[in-house]
mmCIF file of C-alpha atoms and ligand atoms in Angstrom:
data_model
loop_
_atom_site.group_PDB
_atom_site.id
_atom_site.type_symbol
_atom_site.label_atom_id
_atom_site.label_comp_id
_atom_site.label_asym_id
_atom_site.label_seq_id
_atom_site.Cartn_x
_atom_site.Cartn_y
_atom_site.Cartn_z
ATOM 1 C CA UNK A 480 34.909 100.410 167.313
ATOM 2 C CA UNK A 481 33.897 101.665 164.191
ATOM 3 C CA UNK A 482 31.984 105.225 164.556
ATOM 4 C CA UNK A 483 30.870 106.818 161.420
ATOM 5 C CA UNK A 484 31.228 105.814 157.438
ATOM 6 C CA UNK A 485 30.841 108.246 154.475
ATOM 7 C CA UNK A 486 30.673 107.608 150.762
ATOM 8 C CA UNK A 487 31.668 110.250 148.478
ATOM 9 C CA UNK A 488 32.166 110.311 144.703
ATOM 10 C CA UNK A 489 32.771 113.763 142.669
ATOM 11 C CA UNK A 490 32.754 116.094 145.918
ATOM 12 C CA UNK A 491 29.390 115.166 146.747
ATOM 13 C CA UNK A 492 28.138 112.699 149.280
ATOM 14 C CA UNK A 493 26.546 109.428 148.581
ATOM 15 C CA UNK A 494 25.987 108.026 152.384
ATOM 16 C CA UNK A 495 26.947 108.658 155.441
ATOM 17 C CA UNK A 496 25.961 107.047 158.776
ATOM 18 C CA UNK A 497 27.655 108.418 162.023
ATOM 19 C CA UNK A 498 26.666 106.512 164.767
ATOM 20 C CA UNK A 499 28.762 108.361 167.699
ATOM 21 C CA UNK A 500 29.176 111.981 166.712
ATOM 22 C CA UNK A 501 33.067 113.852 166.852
ATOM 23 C CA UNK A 502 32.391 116.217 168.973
ATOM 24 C CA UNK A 503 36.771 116.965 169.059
ATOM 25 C CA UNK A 504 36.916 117.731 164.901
ATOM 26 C CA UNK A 505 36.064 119.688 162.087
ATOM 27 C CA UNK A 506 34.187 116.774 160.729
ATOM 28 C CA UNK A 507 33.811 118.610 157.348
ATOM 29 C CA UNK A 508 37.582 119.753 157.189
ATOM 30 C CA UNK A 509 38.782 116.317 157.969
ATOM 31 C CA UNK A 510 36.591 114.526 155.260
ATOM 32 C CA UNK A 511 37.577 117.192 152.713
ATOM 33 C CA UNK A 512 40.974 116.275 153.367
ATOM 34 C CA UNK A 513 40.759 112.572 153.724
ATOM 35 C CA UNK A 514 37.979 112.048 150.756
ATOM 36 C CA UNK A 515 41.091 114.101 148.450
ATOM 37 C CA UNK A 516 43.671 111.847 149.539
ATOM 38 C CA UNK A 517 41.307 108.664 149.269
ATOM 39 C CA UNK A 518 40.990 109.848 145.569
ATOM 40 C CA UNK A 519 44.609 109.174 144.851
ATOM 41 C CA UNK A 520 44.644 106.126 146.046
ATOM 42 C CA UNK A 521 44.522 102.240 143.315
ATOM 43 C CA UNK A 522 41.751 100.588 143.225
ATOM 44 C CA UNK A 523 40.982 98.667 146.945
ATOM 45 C CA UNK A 524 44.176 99.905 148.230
ATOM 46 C CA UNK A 525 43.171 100.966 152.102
ATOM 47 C CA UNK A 526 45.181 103.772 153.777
ATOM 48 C CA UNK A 527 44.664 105.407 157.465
ATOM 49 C CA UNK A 528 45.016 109.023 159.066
ATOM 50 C CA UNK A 529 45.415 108.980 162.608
ATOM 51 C CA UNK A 530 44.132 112.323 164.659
ATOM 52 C CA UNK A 531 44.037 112.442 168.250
ATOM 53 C CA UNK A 532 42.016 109.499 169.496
ATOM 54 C CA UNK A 533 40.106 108.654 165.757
ATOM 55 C CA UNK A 534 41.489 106.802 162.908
ATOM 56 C CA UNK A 535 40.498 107.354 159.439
ATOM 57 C CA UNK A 536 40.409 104.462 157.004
ATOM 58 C CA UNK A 537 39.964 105.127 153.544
ATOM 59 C CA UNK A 538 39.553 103.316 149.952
ATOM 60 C CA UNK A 539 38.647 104.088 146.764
ATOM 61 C CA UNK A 540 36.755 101.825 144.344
ATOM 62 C CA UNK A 541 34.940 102.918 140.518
ATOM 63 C CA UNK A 542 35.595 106.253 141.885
ATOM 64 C CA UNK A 543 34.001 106.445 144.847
ATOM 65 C CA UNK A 544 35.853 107.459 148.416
ATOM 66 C CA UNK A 545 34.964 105.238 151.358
ATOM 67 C CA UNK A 546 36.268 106.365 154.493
ATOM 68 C CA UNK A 547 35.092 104.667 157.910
ATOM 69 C CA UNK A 548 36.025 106.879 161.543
ATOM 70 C CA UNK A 549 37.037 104.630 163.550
ATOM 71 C CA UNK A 550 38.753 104.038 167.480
ATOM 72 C CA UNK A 551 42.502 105.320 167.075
ATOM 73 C CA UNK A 552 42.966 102.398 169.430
ATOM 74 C CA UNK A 553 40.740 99.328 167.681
ATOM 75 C CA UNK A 554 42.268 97.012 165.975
ATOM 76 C CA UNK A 555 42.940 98.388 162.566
ATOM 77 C CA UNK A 556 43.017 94.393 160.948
ATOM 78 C CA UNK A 557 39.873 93.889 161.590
ATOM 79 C CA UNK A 558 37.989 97.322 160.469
ATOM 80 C CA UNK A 559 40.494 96.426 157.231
ATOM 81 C CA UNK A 560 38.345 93.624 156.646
ATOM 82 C CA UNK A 561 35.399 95.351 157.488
ATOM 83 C CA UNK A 562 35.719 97.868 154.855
ATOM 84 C CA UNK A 563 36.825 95.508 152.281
ATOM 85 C CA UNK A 564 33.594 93.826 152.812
ATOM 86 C CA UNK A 565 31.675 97.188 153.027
ATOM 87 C CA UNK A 566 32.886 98.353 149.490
ATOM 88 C CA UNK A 567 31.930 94.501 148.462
ATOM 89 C CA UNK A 568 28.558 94.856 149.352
ATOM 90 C CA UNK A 569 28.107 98.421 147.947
ATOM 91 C CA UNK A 570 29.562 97.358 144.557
ATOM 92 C CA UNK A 571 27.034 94.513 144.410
ATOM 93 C CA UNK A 572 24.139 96.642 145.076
ATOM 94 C CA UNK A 573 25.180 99.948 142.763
ATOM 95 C CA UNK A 574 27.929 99.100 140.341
ATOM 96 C CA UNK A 575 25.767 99.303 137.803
ATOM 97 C CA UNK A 576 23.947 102.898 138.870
ATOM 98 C CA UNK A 577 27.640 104.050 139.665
ATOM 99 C CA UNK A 578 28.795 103.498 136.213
ATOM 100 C CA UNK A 579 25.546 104.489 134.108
ATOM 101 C CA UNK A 580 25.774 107.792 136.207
ATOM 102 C CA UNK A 581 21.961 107.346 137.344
ATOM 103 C CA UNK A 582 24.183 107.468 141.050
ATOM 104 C CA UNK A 583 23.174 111.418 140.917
ATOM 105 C CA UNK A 584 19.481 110.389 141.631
ATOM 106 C CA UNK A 585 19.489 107.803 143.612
ATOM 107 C CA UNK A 586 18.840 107.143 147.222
ATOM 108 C CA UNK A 587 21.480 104.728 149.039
ATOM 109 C CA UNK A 588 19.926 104.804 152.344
ATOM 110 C CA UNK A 589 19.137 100.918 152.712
ATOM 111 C CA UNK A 590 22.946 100.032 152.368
ATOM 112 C CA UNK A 591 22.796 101.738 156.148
ATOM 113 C CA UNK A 592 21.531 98.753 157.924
ATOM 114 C CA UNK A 593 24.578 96.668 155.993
ATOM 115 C CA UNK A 594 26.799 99.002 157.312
ATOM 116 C CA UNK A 595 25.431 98.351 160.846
ATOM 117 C CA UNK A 596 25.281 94.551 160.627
ATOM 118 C CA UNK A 597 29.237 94.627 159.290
ATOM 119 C CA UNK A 598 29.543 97.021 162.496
ATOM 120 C CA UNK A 599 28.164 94.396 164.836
ATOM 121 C CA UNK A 600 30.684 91.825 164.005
ATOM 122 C CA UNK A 601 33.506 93.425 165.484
ATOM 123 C CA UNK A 602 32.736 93.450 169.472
ATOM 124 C CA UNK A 603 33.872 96.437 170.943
ATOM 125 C CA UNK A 604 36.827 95.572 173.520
ATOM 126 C CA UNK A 605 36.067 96.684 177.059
ATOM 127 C CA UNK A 606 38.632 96.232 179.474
ATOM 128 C CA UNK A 607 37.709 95.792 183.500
ATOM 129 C CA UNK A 608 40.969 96.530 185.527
ATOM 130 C CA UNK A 609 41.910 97.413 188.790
ATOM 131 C CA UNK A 610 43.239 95.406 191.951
ATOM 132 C CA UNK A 611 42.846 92.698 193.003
ATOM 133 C CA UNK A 612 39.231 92.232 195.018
ATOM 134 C CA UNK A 613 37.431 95.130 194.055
ATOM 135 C CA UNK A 614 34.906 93.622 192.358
ATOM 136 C CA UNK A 615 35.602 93.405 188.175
ATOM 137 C CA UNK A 616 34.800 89.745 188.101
ATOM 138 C CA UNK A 617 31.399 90.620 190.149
ATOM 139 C CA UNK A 618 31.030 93.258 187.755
ATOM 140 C CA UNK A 619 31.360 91.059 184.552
ATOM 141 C CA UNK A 620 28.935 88.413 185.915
ATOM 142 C CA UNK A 621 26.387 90.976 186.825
ATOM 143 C CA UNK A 622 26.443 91.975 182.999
ATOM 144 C CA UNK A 623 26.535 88.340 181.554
ATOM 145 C CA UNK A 624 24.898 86.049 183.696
ATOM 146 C CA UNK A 625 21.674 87.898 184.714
ATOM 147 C CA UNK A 626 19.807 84.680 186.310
ATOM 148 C CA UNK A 627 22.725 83.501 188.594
ATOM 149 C CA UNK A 628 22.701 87.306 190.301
ATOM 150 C CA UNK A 629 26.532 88.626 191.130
ATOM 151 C CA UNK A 630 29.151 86.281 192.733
ATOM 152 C CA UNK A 631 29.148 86.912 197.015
ATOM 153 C CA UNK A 632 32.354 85.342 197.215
ATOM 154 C CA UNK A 633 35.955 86.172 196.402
ATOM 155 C CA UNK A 634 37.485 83.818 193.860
ATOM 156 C CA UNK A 635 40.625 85.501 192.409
ATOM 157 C CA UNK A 636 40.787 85.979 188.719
ATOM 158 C CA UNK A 637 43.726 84.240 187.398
ATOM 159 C CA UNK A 638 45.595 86.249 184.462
ATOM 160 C CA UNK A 639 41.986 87.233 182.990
ATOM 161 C CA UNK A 640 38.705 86.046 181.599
ATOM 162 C CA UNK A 641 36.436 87.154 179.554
ATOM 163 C CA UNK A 642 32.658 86.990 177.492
ATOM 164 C CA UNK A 643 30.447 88.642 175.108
ATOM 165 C CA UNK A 644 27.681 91.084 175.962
ATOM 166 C CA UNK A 645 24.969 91.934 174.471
ATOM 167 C CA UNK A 646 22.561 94.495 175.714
ATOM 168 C CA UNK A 647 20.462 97.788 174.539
ATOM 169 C CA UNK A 648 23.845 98.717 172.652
ATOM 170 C CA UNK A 649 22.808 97.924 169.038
ATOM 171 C CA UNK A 650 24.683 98.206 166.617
ATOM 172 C CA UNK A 651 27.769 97.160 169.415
ATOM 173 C CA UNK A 652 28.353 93.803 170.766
ATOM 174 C CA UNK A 653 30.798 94.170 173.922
ATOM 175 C CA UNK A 654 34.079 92.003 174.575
ATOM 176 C CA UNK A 655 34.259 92.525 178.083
ATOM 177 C CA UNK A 656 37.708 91.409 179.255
ATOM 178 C CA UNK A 657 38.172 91.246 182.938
ATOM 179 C CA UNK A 658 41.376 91.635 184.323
ATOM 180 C CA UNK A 659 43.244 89.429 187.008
ATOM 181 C CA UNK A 660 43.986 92.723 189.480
ATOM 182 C CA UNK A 661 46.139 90.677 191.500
ATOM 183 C CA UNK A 662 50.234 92.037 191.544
ATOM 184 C CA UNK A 663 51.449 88.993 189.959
ATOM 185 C CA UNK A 664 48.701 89.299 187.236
ATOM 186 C CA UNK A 665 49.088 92.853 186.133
ATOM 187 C CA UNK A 666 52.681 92.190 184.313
ATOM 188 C CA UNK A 667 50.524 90.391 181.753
ATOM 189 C CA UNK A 668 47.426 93.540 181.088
ATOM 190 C CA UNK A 669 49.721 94.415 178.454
ATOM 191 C CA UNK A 670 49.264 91.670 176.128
ATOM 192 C CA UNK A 671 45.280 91.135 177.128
ATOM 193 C CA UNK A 672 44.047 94.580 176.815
ATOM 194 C CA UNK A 673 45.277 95.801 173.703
ATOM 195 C CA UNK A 674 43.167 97.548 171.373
ATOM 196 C CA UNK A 675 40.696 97.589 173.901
ATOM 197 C CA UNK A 676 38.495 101.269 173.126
ATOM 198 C CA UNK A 677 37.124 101.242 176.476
ATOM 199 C CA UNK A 678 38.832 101.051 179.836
ATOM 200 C CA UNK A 679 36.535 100.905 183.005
ATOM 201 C CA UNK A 680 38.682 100.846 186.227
ATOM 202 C CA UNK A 681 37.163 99.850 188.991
ATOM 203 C CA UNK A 682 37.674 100.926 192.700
ATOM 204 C CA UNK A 683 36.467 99.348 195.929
ATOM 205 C CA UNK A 684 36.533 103.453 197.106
ATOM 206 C CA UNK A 685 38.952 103.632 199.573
ATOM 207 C CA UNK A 686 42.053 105.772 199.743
ATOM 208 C CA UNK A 687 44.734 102.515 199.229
ATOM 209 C CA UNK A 688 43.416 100.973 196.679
ATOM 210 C CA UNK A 689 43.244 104.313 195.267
ATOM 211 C CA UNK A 690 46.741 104.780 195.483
ATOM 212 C CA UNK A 691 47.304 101.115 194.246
ATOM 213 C CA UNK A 692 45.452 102.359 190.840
ATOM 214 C CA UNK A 693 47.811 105.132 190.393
ATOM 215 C CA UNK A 694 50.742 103.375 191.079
ATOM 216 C CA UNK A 695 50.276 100.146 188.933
ATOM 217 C CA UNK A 696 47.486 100.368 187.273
ATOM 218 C CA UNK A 697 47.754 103.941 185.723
ATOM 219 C CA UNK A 698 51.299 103.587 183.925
ATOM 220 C CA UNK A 699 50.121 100.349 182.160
ATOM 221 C CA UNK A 700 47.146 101.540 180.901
ATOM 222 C CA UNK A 701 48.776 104.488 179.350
ATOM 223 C CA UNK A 702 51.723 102.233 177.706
ATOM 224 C CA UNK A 703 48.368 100.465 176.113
ATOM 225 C CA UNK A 704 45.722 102.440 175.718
ATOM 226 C CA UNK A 705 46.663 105.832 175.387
ATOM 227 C CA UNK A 706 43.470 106.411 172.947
ATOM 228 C CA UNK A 707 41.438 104.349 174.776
ATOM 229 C CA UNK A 708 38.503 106.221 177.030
ATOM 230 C CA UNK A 709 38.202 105.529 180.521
ATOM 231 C CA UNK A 710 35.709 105.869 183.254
ATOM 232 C CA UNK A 711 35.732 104.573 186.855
ATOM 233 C CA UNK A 712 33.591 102.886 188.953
ATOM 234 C CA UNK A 713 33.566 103.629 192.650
ATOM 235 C CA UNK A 714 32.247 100.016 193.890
ATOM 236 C CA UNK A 715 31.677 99.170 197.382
ATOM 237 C CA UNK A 716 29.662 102.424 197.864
ATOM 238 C CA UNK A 717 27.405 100.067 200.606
ATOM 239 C CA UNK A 718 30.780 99.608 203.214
ATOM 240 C CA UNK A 719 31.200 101.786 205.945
ATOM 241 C CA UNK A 720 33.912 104.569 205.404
ATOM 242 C CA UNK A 721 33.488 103.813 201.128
ATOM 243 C CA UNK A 722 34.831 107.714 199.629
ATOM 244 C CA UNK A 723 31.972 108.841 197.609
ATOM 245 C CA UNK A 724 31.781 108.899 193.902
ATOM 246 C CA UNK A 725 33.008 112.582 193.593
ATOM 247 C CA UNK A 726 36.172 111.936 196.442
ATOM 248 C CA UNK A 727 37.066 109.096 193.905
ATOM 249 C CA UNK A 728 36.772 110.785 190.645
ATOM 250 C CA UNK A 729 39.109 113.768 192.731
ATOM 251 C CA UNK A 730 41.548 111.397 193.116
ATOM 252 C CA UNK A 731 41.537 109.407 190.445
ATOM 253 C CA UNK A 732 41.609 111.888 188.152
ATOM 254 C CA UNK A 733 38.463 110.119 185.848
ATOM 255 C CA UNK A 734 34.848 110.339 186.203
ATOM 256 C CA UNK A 735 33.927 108.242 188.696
ATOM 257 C CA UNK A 736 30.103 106.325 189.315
ATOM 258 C CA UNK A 737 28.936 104.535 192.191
ATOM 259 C CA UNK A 738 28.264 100.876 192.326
ATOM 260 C CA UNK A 739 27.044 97.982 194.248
ATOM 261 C CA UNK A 740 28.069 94.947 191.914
ATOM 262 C CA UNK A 741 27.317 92.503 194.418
ATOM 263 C CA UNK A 742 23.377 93.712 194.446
ATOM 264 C CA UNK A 743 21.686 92.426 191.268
ATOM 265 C CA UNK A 744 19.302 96.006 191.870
ATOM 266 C CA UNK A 745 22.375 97.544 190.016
ATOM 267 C CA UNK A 746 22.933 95.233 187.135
ATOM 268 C CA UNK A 747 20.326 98.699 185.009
ATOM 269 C CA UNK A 748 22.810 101.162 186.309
ATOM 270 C CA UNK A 749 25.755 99.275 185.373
ATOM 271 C CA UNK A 750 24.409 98.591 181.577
ATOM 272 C CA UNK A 751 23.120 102.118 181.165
ATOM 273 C CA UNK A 752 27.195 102.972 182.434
ATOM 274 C CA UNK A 753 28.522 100.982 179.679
ATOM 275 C CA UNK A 754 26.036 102.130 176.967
ATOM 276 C CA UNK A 755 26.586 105.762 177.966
ATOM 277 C CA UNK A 756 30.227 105.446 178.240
ATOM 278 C CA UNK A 757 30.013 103.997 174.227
ATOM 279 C CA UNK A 758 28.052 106.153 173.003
ATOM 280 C CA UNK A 759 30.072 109.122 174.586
ATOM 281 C CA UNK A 760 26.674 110.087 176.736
ATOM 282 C CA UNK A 761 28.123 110.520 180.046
ATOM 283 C CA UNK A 762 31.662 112.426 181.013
ATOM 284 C CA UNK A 763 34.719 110.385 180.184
ATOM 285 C CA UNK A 764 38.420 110.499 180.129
ATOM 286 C CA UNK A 765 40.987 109.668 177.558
ATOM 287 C CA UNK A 766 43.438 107.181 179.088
ATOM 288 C CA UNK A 767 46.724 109.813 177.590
ATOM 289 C CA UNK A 768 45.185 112.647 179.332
ATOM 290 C CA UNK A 769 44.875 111.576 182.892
ATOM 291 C CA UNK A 770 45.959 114.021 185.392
ATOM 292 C CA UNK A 771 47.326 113.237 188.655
ATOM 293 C CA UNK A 772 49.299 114.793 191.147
HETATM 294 N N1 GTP B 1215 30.185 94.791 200.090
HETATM 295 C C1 GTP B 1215 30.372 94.700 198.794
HETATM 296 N N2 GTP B 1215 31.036 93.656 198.284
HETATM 297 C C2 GTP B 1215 31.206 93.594 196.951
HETATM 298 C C3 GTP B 1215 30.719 94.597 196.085
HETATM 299 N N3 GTP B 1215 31.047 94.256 194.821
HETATM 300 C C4 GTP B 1215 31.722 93.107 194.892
HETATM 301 N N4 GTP B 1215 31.810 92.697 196.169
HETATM 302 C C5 GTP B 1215 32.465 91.489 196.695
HETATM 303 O O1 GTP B 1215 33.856 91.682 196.652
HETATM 304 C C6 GTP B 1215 34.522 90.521 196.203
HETATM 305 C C7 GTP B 1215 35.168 90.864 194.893
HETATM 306 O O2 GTP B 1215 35.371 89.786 194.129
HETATM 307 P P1 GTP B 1215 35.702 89.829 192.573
HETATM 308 O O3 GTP B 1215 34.666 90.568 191.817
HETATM 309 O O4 GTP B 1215 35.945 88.442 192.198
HETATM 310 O O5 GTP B 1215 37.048 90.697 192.562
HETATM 311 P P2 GTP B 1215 37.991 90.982 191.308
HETATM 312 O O6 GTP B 1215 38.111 92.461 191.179
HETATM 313 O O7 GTP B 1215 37.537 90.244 190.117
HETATM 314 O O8 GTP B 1215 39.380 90.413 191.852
HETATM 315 P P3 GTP B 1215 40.594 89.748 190.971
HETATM 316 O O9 GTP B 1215 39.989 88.743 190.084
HETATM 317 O O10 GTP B 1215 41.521 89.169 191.976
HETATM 318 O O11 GTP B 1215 41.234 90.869 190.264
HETATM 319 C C8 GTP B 1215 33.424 89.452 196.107
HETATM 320 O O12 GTP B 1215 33.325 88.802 197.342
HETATM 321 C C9 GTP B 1215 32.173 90.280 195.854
HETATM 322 O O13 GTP B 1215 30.965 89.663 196.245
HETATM 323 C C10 GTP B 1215 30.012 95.701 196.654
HETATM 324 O O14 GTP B 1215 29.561 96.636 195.996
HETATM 325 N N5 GTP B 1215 29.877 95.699 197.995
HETATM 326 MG MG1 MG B 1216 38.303 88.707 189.088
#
């Protein structure tokens, strides 16, 4: 998921767009440091900087330092391509300005809604895991297929599945992968959910299944996605003896919301979830930093 872009040419700044603030870095120090090293760089060579969870990718055309802040944990081929068609488009549009040196006085903000269309193409990878049963697949349906109303019956996800979804997320598009939770599935998460920036797992609240997540679910996920954020969903909240939201965030270790997904009444909560959990609204976790006992 790309997060924020920033033009800069001689120290000062021609655009910038963040969509998601950093609220981790010294946004300032960082570009400083990036923007010099960006400056060094051939003509529409691309390099990266990788701190903590962000990646910075940076190029330099007619003198002018892009640099786009990115997931650490998106797929770095396909922001590459991004970019390449970012500078593209900006070189069309100002060449001429940047080399008559009218640049100084002019306003750039209409290449913003360029930058968000090239943002849009690149769905942001959200990965539904947990065991097998707890309700992912019911989860996934009540996001995509808002007429048919959530699946009532259990029909086991082989290896995984997965579909586009579009909501009140602009400028993201979601890839929502859902995971086969079953024990003979989970050997293969590995290769499905990489480069996934957003990890919901979900629960069906009660204590095993709890422990199940720990167990198998936890040590994949952090081979993965260490970058990746996570939140959880305690589902199931209507069955008797269901832990409540705050027992399963305890335990888990991540934030944890309660859900229904088998009651369309909660297909709102569970797209204001998402949206939150993208735009880094609601509390999170990063997959690395999970703490449990
Ligand atoms: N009572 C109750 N049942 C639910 C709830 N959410 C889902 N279910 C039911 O639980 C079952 C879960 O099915 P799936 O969503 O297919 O489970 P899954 O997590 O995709 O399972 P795998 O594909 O095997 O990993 C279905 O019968 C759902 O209707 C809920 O909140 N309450
Ligand atoms: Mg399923």
């Amino acid at each position: 998921m790309i997060r924020e872009i920033h033009i800069f040419r001689d120290g000062e700044t021609l655009f910038e767009d963040i969509i998601i603030p950093n609220i981790d870095l010294d946004s300032n120090a960082v570009m400083m440091l990036v923007s010099s090293s960006a400056k060094k760089l051939q003509e529409w060579k691309i390099d990266n900087l990788e701190i903590e969870r962000y990646r910075y990718m940076y190029m330099n055309s007619h003198d002018t330092q892009f640099i786009v802040t990115m997931d650490r944990q998106a797929s770095i081929r396909k922001v590459h391509e991004a970019l390449m068609g970012l500078v593209s488009k900006f070189m069309e549009d100002y060449q001429d300005l940047l080399e008559s040196g009218a640049w100084k006085s002019t306003d750039f903000s209409s290449f913003g809604s360029h930058f968000r269309k090239i943002v849009g193409r690149i769905p942001v990878k959200v990965c539904l895991a947990g065991h097998g049963g707890t309700g992912k697949t019911t989860l996934l349906e009540l996001a995509t297929l808002p007429s048919q109303g959530p699946p009532q019956d259990y029909v086991p996800t082989f290896f995984g599945d997965k579909a586009l979804l579009r909501g009140n997320f602009d400028p993201y598009v979601f890839s929502m992968f859902d995971l086969g939770g079953q024990d003979r599935f989970v050997q293969e998460w590995g290769k499905i959910i990489r480069s996934g920036s957003m990890v919901v797992i979900v629960s069906d609240s009660t204590k095993d299944n709890i422990s199940w997540t720990k167990r198998v679910a936890y040590p994949v996920l952090r081979a993965e996605l260490p970058y990746a954020r996570i939140i959880a969903v305690a589902n199931k909240q209507d069955l008797k003896g269901a832990l409540s939201p705050e027992e399963v965030s305890k335990r888990l270790g991540v934030p944890a919301y309660g859900m229904q997904a088998n009651k369309r009444d909660f297909r709102d909560r569970w797209l204001e979830l998402l949206r939150m959990l993208a735009f880094e609204e609601i509390d999170f976790h990063i997959v690395g930093d999970i703490e449990v006992d």
